[in-house]
Short mmCIF file of C-alpha atoms in Angstrom, two decimals:
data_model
loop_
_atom_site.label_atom_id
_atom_site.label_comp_id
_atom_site.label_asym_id
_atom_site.label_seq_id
_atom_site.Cartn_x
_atom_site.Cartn_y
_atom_site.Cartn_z
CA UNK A 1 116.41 281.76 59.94
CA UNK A 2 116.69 285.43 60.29
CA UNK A 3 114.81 286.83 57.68
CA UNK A 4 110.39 287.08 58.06
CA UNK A 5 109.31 286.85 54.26
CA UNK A 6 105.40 287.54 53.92
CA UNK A 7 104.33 288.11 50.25
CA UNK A 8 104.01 285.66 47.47
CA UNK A 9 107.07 286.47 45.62
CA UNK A 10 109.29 286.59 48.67
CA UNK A 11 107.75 282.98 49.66
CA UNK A 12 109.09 281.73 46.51
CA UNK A 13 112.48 283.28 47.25
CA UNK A 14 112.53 282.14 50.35
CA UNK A 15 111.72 278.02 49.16
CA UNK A 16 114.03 278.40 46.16
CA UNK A 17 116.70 279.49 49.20
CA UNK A 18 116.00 276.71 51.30
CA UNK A 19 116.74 274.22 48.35
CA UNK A 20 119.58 275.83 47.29
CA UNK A 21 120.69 275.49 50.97
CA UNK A 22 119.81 271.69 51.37
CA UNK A 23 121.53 270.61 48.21
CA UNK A 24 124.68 272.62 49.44
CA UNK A 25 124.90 271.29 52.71
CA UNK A 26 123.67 267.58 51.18
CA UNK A 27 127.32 267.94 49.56
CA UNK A 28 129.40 270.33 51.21
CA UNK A 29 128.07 270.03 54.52
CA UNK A 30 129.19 268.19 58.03
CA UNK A 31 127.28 267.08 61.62
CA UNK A 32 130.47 266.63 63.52
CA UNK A 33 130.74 265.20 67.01
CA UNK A 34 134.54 265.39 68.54
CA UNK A 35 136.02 263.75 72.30
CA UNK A 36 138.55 265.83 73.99
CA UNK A 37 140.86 263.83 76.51
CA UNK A 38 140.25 266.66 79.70
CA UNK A 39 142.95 266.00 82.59
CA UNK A 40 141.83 265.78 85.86
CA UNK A 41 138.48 264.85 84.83
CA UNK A 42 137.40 263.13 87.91
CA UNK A 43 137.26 267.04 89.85
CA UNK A 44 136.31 269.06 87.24
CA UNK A 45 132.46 269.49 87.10
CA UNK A 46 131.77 269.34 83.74
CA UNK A 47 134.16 266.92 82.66
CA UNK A 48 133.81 264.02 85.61
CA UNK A 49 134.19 261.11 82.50
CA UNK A 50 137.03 262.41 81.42
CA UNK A 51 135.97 263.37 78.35
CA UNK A 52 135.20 267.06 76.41
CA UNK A 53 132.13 266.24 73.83
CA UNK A 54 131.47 268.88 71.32
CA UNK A 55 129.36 269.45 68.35
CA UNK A 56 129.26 271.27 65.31
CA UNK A 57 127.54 271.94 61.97
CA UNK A 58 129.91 272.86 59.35
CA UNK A 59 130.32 273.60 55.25
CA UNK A 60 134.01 273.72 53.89
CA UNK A 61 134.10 276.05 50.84
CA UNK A 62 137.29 277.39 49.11
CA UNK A 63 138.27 281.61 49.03
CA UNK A 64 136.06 281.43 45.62
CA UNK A 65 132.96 280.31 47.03
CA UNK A 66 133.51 282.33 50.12
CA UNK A 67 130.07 284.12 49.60
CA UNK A 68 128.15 281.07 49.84
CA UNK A 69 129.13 280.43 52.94
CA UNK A 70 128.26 284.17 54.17
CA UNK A 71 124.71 283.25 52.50
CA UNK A 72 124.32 280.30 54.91
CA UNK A 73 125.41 282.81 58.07
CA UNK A 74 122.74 285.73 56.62
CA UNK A 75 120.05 283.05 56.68
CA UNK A 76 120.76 281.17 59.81
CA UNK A 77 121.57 283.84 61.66
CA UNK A 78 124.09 282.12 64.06
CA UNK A 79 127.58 280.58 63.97
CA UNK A 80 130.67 282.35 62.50
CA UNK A 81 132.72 281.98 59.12
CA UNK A 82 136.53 281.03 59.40
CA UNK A 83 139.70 280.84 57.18
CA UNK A 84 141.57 277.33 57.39
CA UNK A 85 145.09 278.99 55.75
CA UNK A 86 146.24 275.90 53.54
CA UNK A 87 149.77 274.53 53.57
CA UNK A 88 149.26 271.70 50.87
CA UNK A 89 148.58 271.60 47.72
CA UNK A 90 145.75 273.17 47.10
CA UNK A 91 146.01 276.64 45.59
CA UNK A 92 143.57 278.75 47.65
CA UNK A 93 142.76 278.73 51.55
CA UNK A 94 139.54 276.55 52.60
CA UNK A 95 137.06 278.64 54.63
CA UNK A 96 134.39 277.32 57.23
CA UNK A 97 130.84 278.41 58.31
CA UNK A 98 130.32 276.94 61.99
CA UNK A 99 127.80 276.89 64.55
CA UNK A 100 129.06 274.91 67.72
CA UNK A 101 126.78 276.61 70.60
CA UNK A 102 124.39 273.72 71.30
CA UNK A 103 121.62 276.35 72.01
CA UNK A 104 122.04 277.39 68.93
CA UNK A 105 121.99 273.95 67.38
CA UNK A 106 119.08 273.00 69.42
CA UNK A 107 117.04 275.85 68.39
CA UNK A 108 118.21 277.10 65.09
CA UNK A 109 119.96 274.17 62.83
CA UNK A 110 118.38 271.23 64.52
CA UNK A 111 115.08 272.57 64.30
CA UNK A 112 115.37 273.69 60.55
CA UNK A 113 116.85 269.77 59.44
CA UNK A 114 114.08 268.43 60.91
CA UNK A 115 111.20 270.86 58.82
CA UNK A 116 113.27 269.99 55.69
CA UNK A 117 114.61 266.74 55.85
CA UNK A 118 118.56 266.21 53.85
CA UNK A 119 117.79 263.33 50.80
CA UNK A 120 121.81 262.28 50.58
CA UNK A 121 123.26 259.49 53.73
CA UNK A 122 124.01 263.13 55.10
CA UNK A 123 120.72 262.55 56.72
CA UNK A 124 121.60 259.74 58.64
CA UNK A 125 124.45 261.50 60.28
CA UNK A 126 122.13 264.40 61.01
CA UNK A 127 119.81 261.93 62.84
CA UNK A 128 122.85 260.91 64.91
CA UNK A 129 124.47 264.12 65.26
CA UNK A 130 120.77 265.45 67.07
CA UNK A 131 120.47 262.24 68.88
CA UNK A 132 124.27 263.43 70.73
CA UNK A 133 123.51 266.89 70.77
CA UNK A 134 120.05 265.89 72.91
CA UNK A 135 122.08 263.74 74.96
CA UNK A 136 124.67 266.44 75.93
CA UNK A 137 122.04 268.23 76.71
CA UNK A 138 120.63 266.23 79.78
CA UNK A 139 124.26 265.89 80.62
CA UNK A 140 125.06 262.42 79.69
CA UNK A 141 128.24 262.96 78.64
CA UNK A 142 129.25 263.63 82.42
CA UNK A 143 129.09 260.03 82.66
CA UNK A 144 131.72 257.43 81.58
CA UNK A 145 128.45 255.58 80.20
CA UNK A 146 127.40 258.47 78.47
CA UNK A 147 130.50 258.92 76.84
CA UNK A 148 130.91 255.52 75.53
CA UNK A 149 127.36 255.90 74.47
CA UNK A 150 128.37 258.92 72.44
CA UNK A 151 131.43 257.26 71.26
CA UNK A 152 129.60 254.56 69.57
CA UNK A 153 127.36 256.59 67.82
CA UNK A 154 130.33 258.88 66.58
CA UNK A 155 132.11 255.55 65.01
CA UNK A 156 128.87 255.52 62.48
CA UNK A 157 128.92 258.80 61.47
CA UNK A 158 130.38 260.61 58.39
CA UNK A 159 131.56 257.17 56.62
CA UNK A 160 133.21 255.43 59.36
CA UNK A 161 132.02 252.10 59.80
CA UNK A 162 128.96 251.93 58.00
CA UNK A 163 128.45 248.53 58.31
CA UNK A 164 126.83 249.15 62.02
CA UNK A 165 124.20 251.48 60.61
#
C-alpha cells in the first residue's frame, strides 16, 4: 500500500481501487501454503521436521491482462510479477503477481485482508493461510507436530476437502 492519498477526490480513487482489487483477487486470487520434502532434515537448522513450509499470495492473469497484475504490484508495493510460458492449449502465456517473503505477508497483504475483509469462500482460505503464516512465524514448522499441524490445515484450503471446514 504504497501510495499516501490525502484529498477528497484521491480518497475516492483510492476506495474505488481497493474494490476493484478485492473483487479481483475474490476471483483470480490464491493463499497458497506448499511442503517441501528437505533431505537431511534432522541436521539442518531450519528444516529439523523434515519439511520446507512456504507461503504465498498469488493472482494468475493471462499476457492480456498483464497490466492488472502490475496494478496489484504498484499498490502493494511488494512481491514480483512472473511469466508461466504455456505448453498446452491455451493460446497465450499465464503470468503471476507473487509475494512469498513472510515479512512481507505479515506486514503488507495480511494486514490489508484483514482491514477489508474478501466476501467469496476465498476468505476462509485467507483465514487459514494467516493462521500458517503466524505459525511459521514462531517456528512451528521446525517441529514434526508443527508440520502435521500445518498439513491439516493445508488439506482445507483452496477446495480440497471441504467437508472438514
Amino acid at each position: 500500500m504504497s501510495e499516501n492519498l490525502t484529498g477528497a477526490d484521491d480518497q475516492q480513487e483510492r476506495l474505488i481501487t481497493i474494490g476493484w482489487l478485492l473483487g479481483f483477487v475474490d476471483g483470480e486470487g490464491c493463499f497458497s501454503i506448499g511442503l517441501t520434502r528437505q533431505a537431511g532434515g534432522d541436521t539442518r537448522t531450519g528444516y529439523r521436521a523434515g519439511w520446507q513450509v512456504s507461503h504465498s499470495f498469488v493472482v494468475v492473469q493471462g499476457a492480456r491482462s498483464l497490466d492488472a497484475l502490475h496494478q496489484l504490484r504498484k499498490f502493494f508495493g511488494v512481491g514480483a510479477v512472473y511469466v508461466n510460458r504455456r505448453h498446452d492449449n491455451h493460446k497465450e502465456d499465464l503470468w503471476h503477481y507473487v509475494v512469498r517473503s513472510r515479512n512481507d505477508l505479515r506486514e503488507i497483504i495480511i494486514p490489508f485482508f484483514e482491514r477489508y475483509p474478501l466476501r467469496t469462500s476465498k476468505r476462509d482460505d485467507f483465514i487459514k493461510f494467516k493462521r500458517c503464516v503466524d505459525l511459521c512465524a514462531v517456528g512451528i514448522q521446525r517441529t514434526h507436530d508443527g508440520v502435521a499441524e500445518i498439513a491439516a490445515i493445508m488439506q482445507t484450503m483452496n477446495h480440497q476437502n471441504q467437508e472438514k471446514n
